[in-house]
Coordinates of C-alpha atoms and ligand atoms in Angstrom, one line a residue:
M225 CA 48.9 -0.4 9.7
P226 CA 47.5 2.3 7.4
V227 CA 45.2 0.9 4.7
K228 CA 46.4 1.7 1.2
L229 CA 43.5 2.6 -1.2
P230 CA 43.8 1.9 -4.9
L231 CA 44.6 4.9 -7.1
K232 CA 41.1 4.9 -8.8
V233 CA 39.5 5.3 -5.4
Y234 CA 41.5 8.5 -4.8
R235 CA 40.5 9.8 -8.2
Y236 CA 36.8 9.3 -7.7
L237 CA 36.7 10.2 -4.0
P238 CA 36.0 13.9 -4.4
A239 CA 33.2 13.3 -6.9
G240 CA 31.8 10.6 -4.7
L241 CA 31.9 13.0 -1.7
V242 CA 30.3 15.8 -3.6
L243 CA 27.6 13.4 -4.9
G244 CA 26.9 11.9 -1.5
L245 CA 26.9 15.3 0.2
G246 CA 24.8 17.0 -2.5
L247 CA 22.2 14.2 -2.6
G248 CA 22.2 14.0 1.2
L249 CA 21.7 17.8 1.6
T250 CA 19.1 17.8 -1.2
F251 CA 17.2 15.0 0.4
A252 CA 17.3 16.7 3.9
A253 CA 16.3 20.1 2.4
T254 CA 13.4 18.5 0.4
V255 CA 12.1 16.7 3.5
W256 CA 12.4 19.9 5.6
V257 CA 10.8 22.1 3.0
G258 CA 8.1 19.5 2.4
R259 CA 7.3 19.4 6.1
W260 CA 7.3 23.2 6.3
E261 CA 5.1 23.5 3.3
R262 CA 2.7 20.9 4.6
L263 CA 2.5 22.6 8.0
T264 CA 1.9 26.0 6.4
R265 CA -0.9 24.6 4.3
Q266 CA -2.3 22.8 7.2
S267 CA -2.3 26.0 9.3
E268 CA -3.8 28.0 6.4
F269 CA -6.5 25.3 6.0
Q270 CA -7.2 25.4 9.7
T271 CA -7.5 29.2 9.6
Q272 CA -9.8 29.1 6.7
T273 CA -12.0 26.4 8.3
D274 CA -12.1 28.5 11.5
N275 CA -13.1 31.6 9.6
L276 CA -15.9 29.7 7.8
T277 CA -17.2 28.2 11.0
T278 CA -17.1 31.5 12.9
S279 CA -18.9 33.3 10.1
L280 CA -21.6 30.7 9.9
Q281 CA -22.0 30.6 13.7
R282 CA -22.2 34.4 13.8
T283 CA -25.0 34.4 11.2
I284 CA -27.0 31.8 13.0
N285 CA -26.6 33.7 16.3
R286 CA -27.9 36.8 14.6
Y287 CA -31.0 34.9 13.4
N288 CA -31.5 33.5 16.9
D289 CA -31.3 37.1 18.3
L290 CA -33.8 38.2 15.8
I291 CA -36.3 35.5 16.8
L292 CA -35.7 36.3 20.5
S293 CA -36.3 39.9 19.9
L294 CA -39.6 39.0 18.2
S295 CA -40.6 37.0 21.2
D296 CA -39.6 39.9 23.4
F297 CA -41.9 42.1 21.3
Y298 CA -44.8 39.8 22.1
R299 CA -43.9 39.8 25.8
A300 CA -43.6 43.6 25.9
T301 CA -47.1 44.0 24.3
D302 CA -48.7 41.3 26.5
N303 CA -49.0 39.2 23.4
Q304 CA -51.4 41.8 21.9
V305 CA -49.8 41.7 18.4
D306 CA -52.1 41.8 15.4
G307 CA -51.2 41.0 11.8
V308 CA -50.3 44.6 10.9
A309 CA -48.1 45.1 14.0
F310 CA -46.3 41.8 13.2
S311 CA -45.7 42.8 9.6
Q312 CA -44.3 46.2 10.6
F313 CA -42.1 44.7 13.2
V314 CA -40.4 42.1 11.0
R315 CA -40.3 44.1 7.7
R316 CA -37.0 45.8 8.5
A317 CA -35.4 42.5 9.7
L318 CA -36.4 40.7 6.6
G319 CA -34.8 43.4 4.5
S320 CA -31.5 43.1 6.3
Y321 CA -31.3 39.3 6.5
P322 CA -31.8 37.8 3.1
G323 CA -31.1 34.3 4.5
I324 CA -34.5 34.2 6.2
Q325 CA -37.2 32.5 4.3
A326 CA -40.0 33.7 6.6
L327 CA -40.8 34.9 10.1
E328 CA -44.0 33.6 11.5
W329 CA -46.4 33.6 14.5
A330 CA -48.2 30.3 15.3
P331 CA -50.5 30.3 18.4
Q332 CA -51.5 27.2 20.2
V333 CA -55.1 26.6 19.4
S334 CA -57.1 24.1 21.4
A335 CA -59.6 21.7 19.8
I336 CA -62.5 23.7 21.4
A337 CA -61.1 27.0 19.9
R338 CA -60.6 25.5 16.4
S339 CA -63.9 26.6 14.9
D340 CA -63.4 30.2 16.1
Y341 CA -59.9 30.1 14.8
E342 CA -61.0 28.8 11.4
R343 CA -63.7 31.5 11.3
W344 CA -61.0 34.1 11.7
L345 CA -59.0 32.3 9.1
R346 CA -61.7 32.6 6.6
S347 CA -62.3 36.2 7.3
T348 CA -58.7 37.3 7.1
T349 CA -58.0 39.4 4.1
R350 CA -54.9 37.4 3.2
G351 CA -55.3 33.9 1.9
G352 CA -58.8 33.0 2.8
R353 CA -58.2 29.5 4.1
D354 CA -61.1 27.4 5.3
T355 CA -59.4 25.3 7.8
I356 CA -56.3 24.3 9.7
T357 CA -54.3 22.0 7.4
E358 CA -51.8 19.2 7.7
R359 CA -49.8 17.3 5.1
T360 CA -50.3 13.8 3.8
S361 CA -47.2 11.5 3.4
A362 CA -47.4 12.4 -0.3
G363 CA -47.1 16.1 0.5
T364 CA -50.7 17.2 -0.2
L365 CA -52.3 19.7 2.2
I366 CA -55.6 18.4 3.7
P367 CA -57.8 19.6 6.6
A368 CA -56.1 18.8 9.9
G369 CA -57.5 15.8 11.8
V370 CA -59.1 16.1 15.2
R371 CA -56.4 16.6 17.9
P372 CA -56.4 18.2 21.4
S373 CA -54.5 21.2 20.1
Y374 CA -53.0 22.8 17.0
V375 CA -50.1 25.2 16.2
P376 CA -51.3 26.8 12.9
V377 CA -49.2 29.3 11.1
T378 CA -51.1 32.5 11.5
F379 CA -49.0 35.6 10.7
L380 CA -46.2 35.2 8.2
E381 CA -43.9 37.6 6.4
P382 CA -43.1 37.8 3.5
W383 CA -46.4 36.7 2.2
Q384 CA -45.2 36.0 -1.3
D385 CA -43.9 32.5 -1.8
N386 CA -45.0 31.5 1.7
E387 CA -48.8 31.7 1.4
L388 CA -49.3 27.9 1.4
A389 CA -48.1 27.8 5.0
L390 CA -51.0 29.9 6.3
G391 CA -53.1 27.7 8.6
Y392 CA -50.7 24.8 8.5
D393 CA -50.6 23.0 11.8
L394 CA -46.9 22.8 12.7
A395 CA -47.6 20.2 15.4
S396 CA -49.0 17.8 12.8
D397 CA -45.4 16.8 11.7
L398 CA -43.2 14.8 14.0
T399 CA -39.9 16.7 13.3
R400 CA -41.5 20.1 13.9
R401 CA -43.5 18.8 17.0
I402 CA -40.3 17.6 18.7
A403 CA -38.7 21.0 18.3
L404 CA -42.0 22.8 19.4
E405 CA -42.2 20.7 22.6
R406 CA -38.5 21.2 23.4
A407 CA -38.9 25.0 23.0
R408 CA -42.1 25.0 25.1
D409 CA -40.5 22.8 27.9
T410 CA -37.2 24.6 28.1
G411 CA -38.4 28.1 27.5
A412 CA -35.5 28.5 25.1
I413 CA -35.3 28.6 21.3
A414 CA -35.2 25.2 19.6
A415 CA -34.5 24.3 16.0
T416 CA -36.0 21.4 14.0
G417 CA -34.0 18.8 12.1
R418 CA -34.0 19.0 8.3
I419 CA -37.5 19.4 6.8
K420 CA -39.1 20.1 3.5
L421 CA -41.2 23.2 3.7
V422 CA -44.9 23.2 3.0
Q423 CA -44.2 26.1 0.6
E424 CA -41.1 24.5 -1.0
T425 CA -42.4 23.2 -4.3
T426 CA -39.6 23.5 -6.8
E427 CA -36.1 23.1 -5.3
D428 CA -34.8 20.1 -3.6
Q429 CA -33.4 21.9 -0.6
Y430 CA -33.5 21.2 3.1
S431 CA -34.9 23.8 5.5
F432 CA -35.2 24.2 9.2
L433 CA -37.4 26.1 11.6
V434 CA -36.3 27.9 14.8
F435 CA -39.0 28.3 17.4
A436 CA -39.1 30.7 20.4
P437 CA -42.0 30.0 22.9
V438 CA -44.3 32.8 23.9
Y439 CA -46.1 32.4 27.3
N440 CA -49.1 34.2 28.8
R441 CA -47.2 34.8 32.0
P442 CA -43.6 34.2 33.0
A443 CA -43.2 30.5 33.7
T444 CA -40.3 28.9 35.5
T445 CA -41.4 25.3 35.9
L446 CA -42.1 22.7 33.3
V447 CA -45.8 22.4 34.3
G448 CA -46.1 26.2 34.3
R449 CA -44.6 26.5 30.9
R450 CA -46.9 23.9 29.4
Q451 CA -49.9 25.7 31.0
Q452 CA -48.9 29.2 30.1
L453 CA -48.0 28.6 26.5
E454 CA -49.6 31.1 24.1
G455 CA -47.8 30.2 20.9
Y456 CA -44.5 30.4 19.0
V457 CA -42.6 32.9 17.0
L458 CA -40.5 31.2 14.5
G459 CA -38.0 31.7 11.7
V460 CA -38.1 29.6 8.6
F461 CA -34.7 29.0 7.0
R462 CA -33.4 27.2 4.0
V463 CA -29.9 25.7 4.8
A464 CA -28.6 26.9 1.4
D465 CA -29.7 30.5 1.9
V466 CA -28.2 30.7 5.4
V467 CA -24.8 29.2 4.4
E468 CA -24.5 31.1 1.2
E469 CA -25.5 34.4 2.8
S470 CA -23.0 34.1 5.6
L471 CA -20.1 33.0 3.4
Q472 CA -20.6 35.2 0.4
D473 CA -17.6 37.5 1.3
L474 CA -15.2 34.6 2.1
I475 CA -13.5 33.1 -0.9
Y476 CA -11.5 30.1 0.1
D477 CA -10.7 26.9 -1.8
V478 CA -12.5 24.8 0.9
D479 CA -15.6 22.7 0.4
F480 CA -17.6 21.3 3.3
Y481 CA -20.4 18.9 4.1
I482 CA -23.0 19.9 6.7
Y483 CA -24.5 17.3 9.0
D484 CA -27.1 17.7 11.8
Q485 CA -25.5 15.6 14.5
T486 CA -28.7 15.7 16.7
A487 CA -30.8 14.0 14.0
P488 CA -31.0 10.2 13.4
T489 CA -28.2 9.0 11.1
S490 CA -30.3 8.7 8.0
E491 CA -31.4 12.4 8.3
Q492 CA -28.1 14.0 9.2
F493 CA -27.0 15.2 5.8
L494 CA -28.0 18.8 5.2
G495 CA -26.0 19.8 2.2
F496 CA -22.6 20.2 0.5
Y497 CA -21.0 23.7 0.1
D498 CA -19.1 24.0 -3.2
A499 CA -16.5 26.7 -2.8
Q500 CA -16.2 27.2 -6.6
T501 CA -19.8 28.0 -7.2
Q502 CA -20.4 29.3 -3.6
R503 CA -23.6 27.2 -3.6
V504 CA -25.0 24.6 -1.3
T505 CA -26.3 21.5 -3.0
T506 CA -27.9 18.3 -1.7
E507 CA -27.0 16.1 -4.7
T508 CA -23.5 15.3 -3.7
E509 CA -23.3 12.0 -2.0
P510 CA -22.3 12.5 1.7
I511 CA -18.8 11.3 2.4
A512 CA -18.0 8.9 5.2
P513 CA -17.0 11.0 8.3
S514 CA -13.5 9.3 8.2
H515 CA -12.8 10.7 4.7
P516 CA -9.0 11.2 4.6
N517 CA -7.8 14.7 4.2
P518 CA -4.0 15.3 4.0
L519 CA -4.4 18.7 5.5
C520 CA -5.7 17.4 8.8
Q521 CA -3.3 15.5 11.0
R522 CA -6.2 14.1 12.9
E523 CA -9.6 13.4 11.6
Q524 CA -11.2 15.9 14.1
E525 CA -9.1 18.7 12.7
C526 CA -11.3 18.7 9.6
D527 CA -14.4 18.8 11.7
R528 CA -16.0 21.9 13.2
R529 CA -19.2 22.1 15.3
I530 CA -21.7 24.9 15.5
S531 CA -24.7 25.1 17.8
L532 CA -28.2 26.1 16.8
G533 CA -31.4 26.1 18.8
Q534 CA -30.3 23.2 21.1
R535 CA -28.9 21.2 18.2
E536 CA -25.4 20.6 17.0
W537 CA -24.3 20.9 13.4
R538 CA -21.1 19.3 12.1
L539 CA -19.1 20.7 9.3
V540 CA -16.6 18.4 7.6
F541 CA -14.1 20.4 5.5
T542 CA -12.2 19.2 2.5
P543 CA -9.8 21.2 0.3
T544 CA -11.1 21.7 -3.3
T545 CA -7.9 20.9 -5.1
Q546 CA -4.7 19.1 -4.1
T547 CA -2.1 21.4 -5.6
P548 CA 1.4 19.8 -5.7
L549 CA 3.9 20.9 -3.1
W550 CA 5.7 23.3 -5.5
G551 CA 8.3 24.5 -2.9
T552 CA 9.3 20.9 -2.2
L553 CA 9.6 20.0 -5.9
A554 CA 11.6 23.2 -6.5
T555 CA 13.9 22.4 -3.6
L556 CA 14.5 18.9 -5.0
L557 CA 15.2 20.2 -8.5
I558 CA 17.5 23.0 -7.3
G559 CA 19.4 20.6 -5.1
L560 CA 19.9 18.1 -7.9
L561 CA 20.9 21.0 -10.3
V562 CA 23.4 22.4 -7.8
T563 CA 24.8 18.9 -7.2
I564 CA 25.1 18.2 -10.9
S565 CA 26.7 21.6 -11.5
L566 CA 29.2 21.0 -8.7
L567 CA 30.0 17.6 -10.2
I568 CA 30.6 19.1 -13.6
Y569 CA 32.7 21.9 -12.2
L570 CA 34.7 19.4 -10.1
S571 CA 35.3 17.1 -13.1
R572 CA 36.4 20.1 -15.2
W573 CA 38.7 21.2 -12.4
Q574 CA 40.1 17.7 -12.0
S575 CA 40.8 17.3 -15.7
E576 CA 42.4 20.8 -15.7
I577 CA 44.7 19.7 -12.9
R578 CA 45.4 16.4 -14.8
R579 CA 46.2 18.4 -17.9
T580 CA 48.5 20.7 -16.0
R581 CA 50.2 17.7 -14.4
E582 CA 50.6 16.0 -17.8
L583 CA 52.1 19.2 -19.3
S584 CA 54.6 19.5 -16.5
N585 CA 55.5 15.8 -16.9
L586 CA 55.8 16.4 -20.6
K587 CA 58.1 19.3 -20.0
L588 CA 60.3 17.2 -17.6
R589 CA 60.5 14.4 -20.2
L590 CA 61.3 16.9 -22.9
F591 CA 64.2 18.3 -20.9
S592 CA 65.6 14.9 -19.9
M593 CA 65.2 13.6 -23.5
A594 CA 66.7 16.7 -25.0
S595 CA 69.6 16.7 -22.6
H596 CA 70.3 13.0 -23.4
E597 CA 69.4 12.7 -27.0
L598 CA 71.1 15.9 -28.1
R599 CA 74.1 15.6 -25.8
T600 CA 75.1 12.1 -26.9
P601 CA 75.3 12.7 -30.7
L602 CA 76.9 16.2 -30.0
S603 CA 79.6 14.7 -27.9
V604 CA 80.1 11.9 -30.5
I605 CA 80.6 14.7 -33.1
W606 CA 82.9 16.7 -30.7
V607 CA 85.1 13.8 -29.8
S608 CA 85.3 12.4 -33.4
A609 CA 86.2 15.9 -34.7
Q610 CA 88.9 16.4 -32.0
S611 CA 90.5 13.0 -32.6
W612 CA 90.4 13.7 -36.3
A613 CA 92.2 17.0 -35.7
A614 CA 94.8 15.6 -33.3
N615 CA 95.6 12.5 -35.3
Q616 CA 94.9 13.7 -38.8
T617 CA 98.3 12.4 -40.2
Q618 CA 98.3 9.0 -38.5
L619 CA 94.8 8.0 -39.4
T620 CA 94.5 5.3 -42.0
P621 CA 91.8 5.9 -44.8
A622 CA 89.6 3.2 -43.2
Q623 CA 89.8 5.0 -39.8
Q624 CA 89.1 8.3 -41.4
Y625 CA 86.0 6.8 -43.1
S626 CA 84.7 5.4 -39.9
T627 CA 85.2 8.7 -38.0
I628 CA 83.3 10.5 -40.8
E629 CA 80.5 7.9 -40.6
R630 CA 80.2 8.3 -36.9
I631 CA 79.8 12.1 -37.3
Q632 CA 77.2 11.6 -40.0
L633 CA 75.2 9.1 -38.0
A634 CA 75.2 11.4 -35.0
A635 CA 74.1 14.3 -37.1
K636 CA 71.4 12.2 -38.7
R637 CA 70.1 11.3 -35.2
M638 CA 70.0 14.9 -34.3
G639 CA 68.3 15.8 -37.5
Q640 CA 65.6 13.1 -37.0
L641 CA 64.9 14.4 -33.5
V642 CA 64.6 18.0 -34.8
N643 CA 62.4 16.8 -37.7
D644 CA 60.0 14.9 -35.3
M645 CA 59.7 17.9 -33.0
L646 CA 59.0 20.1 -36.0
T647 CA 56.4 17.8 -37.4
L648 CA 54.6 17.6 -34.0
S649 CA 54.7 21.3 -33.4
R650 CA 53.5 22.1 -36.9
A651 CA 50.7 19.6 -36.5
E652 CA 49.8 21.2 -33.1
A653 CA 49.7 24.7 -34.8
G654 CA 47.6 23.3 -37.6
K655 CA 50.3 23.9 -40.1
L656 CA 50.9 20.4 -41.2
E657 CA 49.2 20.0 -44.5
F658 CA 47.6 17.0 -46.2
A659 CA 48.6 17.2 -49.9
P660 CA 47.9 13.9 -51.7
E661 CA 49.5 13.0 -55.0
I662 CA 50.0 9.8 -57.1
V663 CA 52.6 7.6 -55.5
E664 CA 54.3 4.6 -57.3
L665 CA 54.2 2.2 -54.3
E666 CA 57.0 -0.2 -54.9
G667 CA 59.6 2.4 -55.7
F668 CA 58.5 4.6 -52.8
C669 CA 58.7 1.7 -50.3
R670 CA 62.2 0.7 -51.5
Q671 CA 63.4 4.3 -51.1
I672 CA 62.2 4.3 -47.6
F673 CA 64.0 1.0 -46.9
D674 CA 67.2 2.7 -48.0
Q675 CA 66.7 5.4 -45.3
V676 CA 66.2 2.9 -42.5
D677 CA 69.4 2.0 -40.6
R678 CA 69.2 -1.7 -40.2
Q679 CA 71.4 -3.9 -38.1
P680 CA 74.2 -5.9 -39.8
N681 CA 72.4 -9.2 -40.6
Q682 CA 68.9 -7.7 -40.7
T683 CA 66.7 -7.9 -43.8
L684 CA 63.8 -5.7 -44.7
D685 CA 61.2 -7.5 -46.9
L686 CA 58.5 -5.9 -48.9
H687 CA 55.3 -7.8 -49.7
L688 CA 53.2 -5.8 -52.1
E689 CA 50.0 -7.0 -53.7
P690 CA 50.7 -7.3 -57.4
A691 CA 47.6 -5.3 -58.3
L692 CA 48.7 -2.4 -56.1
T693 CA 51.0 -0.3 -58.2
K694 CA 49.9 3.2 -57.5
A695 CA 48.1 5.0 -54.8
Y696 CA 46.9 8.6 -54.2
L697 CA 48.6 9.6 -50.9
D698 CA 50.4 12.4 -49.1
K699 CA 54.0 11.4 -49.8
N700 CA 55.5 13.4 -46.8
L701 CA 53.0 12.0 -44.3
L702 CA 53.4 8.4 -45.5
H703 CA 57.2 8.9 -45.5
S704 CA 57.1 9.9 -41.8
I705 CA 54.8 7.0 -41.0
L706 CA 56.8 4.3 -42.6
V707 CA 60.3 5.5 -41.6
N708 CA 59.3 5.7 -38.0
L709 CA 57.5 2.3 -37.9
L710 CA 60.3 0.5 -39.8
S711 CA 63.1 2.2 -37.7
N712 CA 61.3 1.0 -34.5
A713 CA 60.8 -2.6 -35.9
V714 CA 64.5 -2.7 -36.7
K715 CA 65.6 -1.1 -33.4
Y716 CA 63.6 -3.3 -31.2
S717 CA 64.5 -6.6 -33.0
P718 CA 67.5 -8.9 -32.6
E719 CA 70.3 -8.5 -35.1
D720 CA 69.3 -11.2 -37.4
A721 CA 65.5 -11.0 -37.2
P722 CA 63.9 -10.0 -40.4
V723 CA 61.3 -7.1 -40.7
Q724 CA 58.5 -7.2 -43.1
L725 CA 56.4 -4.5 -44.7
V726 CA 53.1 -5.9 -46.1
V727 CA 51.1 -3.6 -48.3
A728 CA 47.5 -4.8 -49.1
G729 CA 44.3 -3.1 -50.1
D730 CA 40.6 -3.6 -50.5
D731 CA 37.6 -1.5 -51.7
Q732 CA 37.8 0.8 -48.7
S733 CA 41.4 1.2 -47.6
L734 CA 45.0 0.6 -48.1
R735 CA 46.9 -1.3 -45.3
F736 CA 50.5 -1.1 -44.4
R737 CA 51.6 -3.7 -41.8
V738 CA 55.0 -3.5 -40.2
I739 CA 55.9 -6.9 -38.7
D740 CA 58.9 -7.7 -36.5
Q741 CA 60.1 -10.4 -34.3
G742 CA 61.4 -8.1 -31.6
I743 CA 61.0 -7.5 -27.9
G744 CA 57.2 -6.7 -28.1
I745 CA 55.2 -4.0 -26.4
P746 CA 53.9 -4.8 -22.9
A747 CA 50.1 -4.9 -22.8
E748 CA 49.8 -2.1 -20.3
A749 CA 52.0 0.2 -22.4
Q750 CA 50.1 -0.3 -25.6
N751 CA 47.7 2.5 -24.8
Q752 CA 50.5 5.0 -24.1
I753 CA 53.1 4.4 -26.8
F754 CA 51.5 7.0 -29.0
E755 CA 52.0 9.8 -26.4
A756 CA 54.9 12.1 -27.0
F757 CA 58.1 11.1 -25.0
Y758 CA 56.6 7.9 -23.8
R759 CA 59.1 5.0 -23.9
G760 CA 58.4 1.4 -22.9
E761 CA 60.0 0.0 -19.8
N762 CA 61.4 -2.9 -21.7
V763 CA 63.5 -0.8 -24.2
G764 CA 66.7 -1.3 -22.1
S765 CA 69.7 0.6 -23.7
V766 CA 68.0 1.0 -27.2
P767 CA 68.3 4.7 -27.9
G768 CA 65.1 6.7 -28.7
T769 CA 63.2 9.9 -28.0
G770 CA 59.6 8.7 -27.5
L771 CA 58.5 10.9 -30.4
G772 CA 58.4 8.5 -33.3
L773 CA 54.9 7.0 -32.7
A774 CA 53.5 10.4 -31.7
V775 CA 54.5 11.6 -35.2
V776 CA 53.0 8.4 -36.8
K777 CA 49.7 9.0 -35.0
T778 CA 49.6 12.6 -36.0
C779 CA 50.3 11.8 -39.7
V780 CA 47.8 8.9 -39.8
E781 CA 45.1 11.1 -38.3
L782 CA 45.8 13.8 -40.8
H783 CA 45.3 11.2 -43.5
G784 CA 42.0 10.2 -41.9
G785 CA 43.3 6.7 -41.1
L786 CA 43.5 4.3 -38.2
L787 CA 46.2 2.5 -36.2
K788 CA 46.1 -1.0 -34.8
V789 CA 48.7 -2.6 -32.5
E790 CA 49.1 -6.3 -32.0
S791 CA 52.1 -7.3 -29.9
S792 CA 53.4 -10.1 -27.7
A793 CA 56.8 -11.1 -26.4
K794 CA 57.5 -12.7 -29.8
G795 CA 57.1 -9.6 -31.9
T796 CA 55.0 -6.7 -32.9
C797 CA 52.7 -5.9 -35.8
I798 CA 51.5 -2.3 -36.3
T799 CA 48.9 -1.8 -39.0
V800 CA 48.2 1.5 -40.6
I801 CA 44.8 1.7 -42.3
L802 CA 44.5 4.6 -44.7
P803 CA 41.2 5.2 -46.5
W804 CA 41.3 5.7 -50.3
V805 CA 41.5 9.4 -51.1
E806 CA 38.8 10.5 -53.6
Ligands
ADP227 P1 61.3 5.6 -29.4 O1 62.1 6.7 -29.8 O2 61.4 5.3 -27.9 O3 61.3 4.4 -30.2 P2 58.6 5.8 -30.3 O4 57.5 6.8 -30.1 O5 58.9 5.4 -31.7 O6 59.8 6.2 -29.4 O7 58.0 4.5 -29.6 C1 57.5 4.6 -28.3 C2 57.7 3.3 -27.5 O8 57.0 2.3 -28.1 C3 59.1 2.8 -27.6 O9 59.9 3.4 -26.6 C4 58.9 1.3 -27.3 O10 58.8 1.1 -26.0 C5 57.6 1.0 -28.0 N1 57.8 0.5 -29.4 C6 57.5 1.1 -30.5 N2 57.6 0.3 -31.6 C7 58.0 -0.9 -31.1 C8 58.4 -2.2 -31.6 N3 58.3 -2.4 -32.9 N4 58.7 -3.2 -30.8 C9 58.7 -3.0 -29.4 N5 58.5 -1.8 -28.8 C10 58.1 -0.8 -29.6

């Protein structure tokens, strides 16, 4: 059995569908654009981190190559490199690589050879150190203690800002010694963990050294390498200089933390690269490695590794700013706007359709009313006139009077109909005027009573507040209002039921109440009775056009007043409230 939906459901169904569909599509599009935007940002972020990592790795590789080429220079000259040759060889490289703090040569000096070495140290034109040095835990340079061997810095370029390092025993410090031994034993370049340079006095920066071993003779075994070691060529780097130099041409909104993974945990943090200033600082607190970053689906995607002299550095990237997902927001807004626009358009379209339907209903009612309400009195007039003409001589005076009365009544009904239609159409065209004047109330009401056709035993009673003698009102409008209300009260009441007109007033308004004991207006019809051509279903054979109350409403509105309907099966009371006219 087909399910019957209530009328209201059909009325709101299209709007509900548009709303549901609009919101659904908006939601889907927002989710889709959001995902697409996030993926795009993720891939952009990944590309940027890749570029940064590659650039940094490339710079470090270049530095490694430079140190290797310096060690090749030693090998090619059978390690016969003096201070002048060393300076000349490295000068060009230092000019091209601003990230290098210094390039140095540090031979291995045995305890026996120490005094000869220190004699040379004193005699050298640069510096004039007395002895091989080492550093106390407080950072002061003191003569090196007695050890089987030393690795003192001997040649260094540039001299300026690095002079303190001359004669410093690199093997005296544990971090440096570990890297020295690894380079010596593997025959490959080896980097230190983070260190503070001997010559670093002002800035709080981390540095690192990269050593390449130089042997007397080619050595392939561990023992051979240890025996044949001549010394080390080394590069001195500040982490900040290396990173800043290699990234100076890359402008991305990505910061990163640099860690030395090969070092013990407490010594891993090397610095923080701030994309905005393009500087590396060591002040920023290192983040926990599991720092959440929305642009990396997995934690490792924010991590990149680079290798450097048998060590591994870890870069942890993080975007500088979290800009909102503008595309997603725009999609949401556009979707909502489109949905709302569609709803507005739909509701306008629906009300347009409703108006058209109402108009066509109105037309139908007009035709059916006109055909009935005009034809009935017309045929009364026609038949009465014909019978008058045919029986003119036989009609008694009483019969003649009744025929004339019938014709008059029919003409009056037609006249009333035409008047009502005229009033409405003039009001519609804005031609109905409001022209107040002083009205003597009692006389005016009694005159109206005379114009209302009451039933044989019906009385019309007027209750007027004694103080209310005159009022400033539009006579024509009030006339239409009261005639229509009283005619209805009479029409829809039994023959002997009285009708009352109660006129009362207060500071603000004047009230006319028309009270009858008639058939009443069904509750569901009370909203519609003021529409043109509407007639209640309970009117039975009582004649009417459905225009009277439409005229009343128009006139009351023109007067700036209000209407109130109270009705039950025992009778009706319609109140007209008119504000005092200034
Ligand atoms: P009509 O020519 O039908 O009286 P109106 O516009 O004057 O047209 O009234 C509209 C409808 O309101 C009537 O058809 C009737 O159903 C209802 N109505 C108006 N006044 C009364 C009343 N006093 N008692 C009962 N019904 C009334």
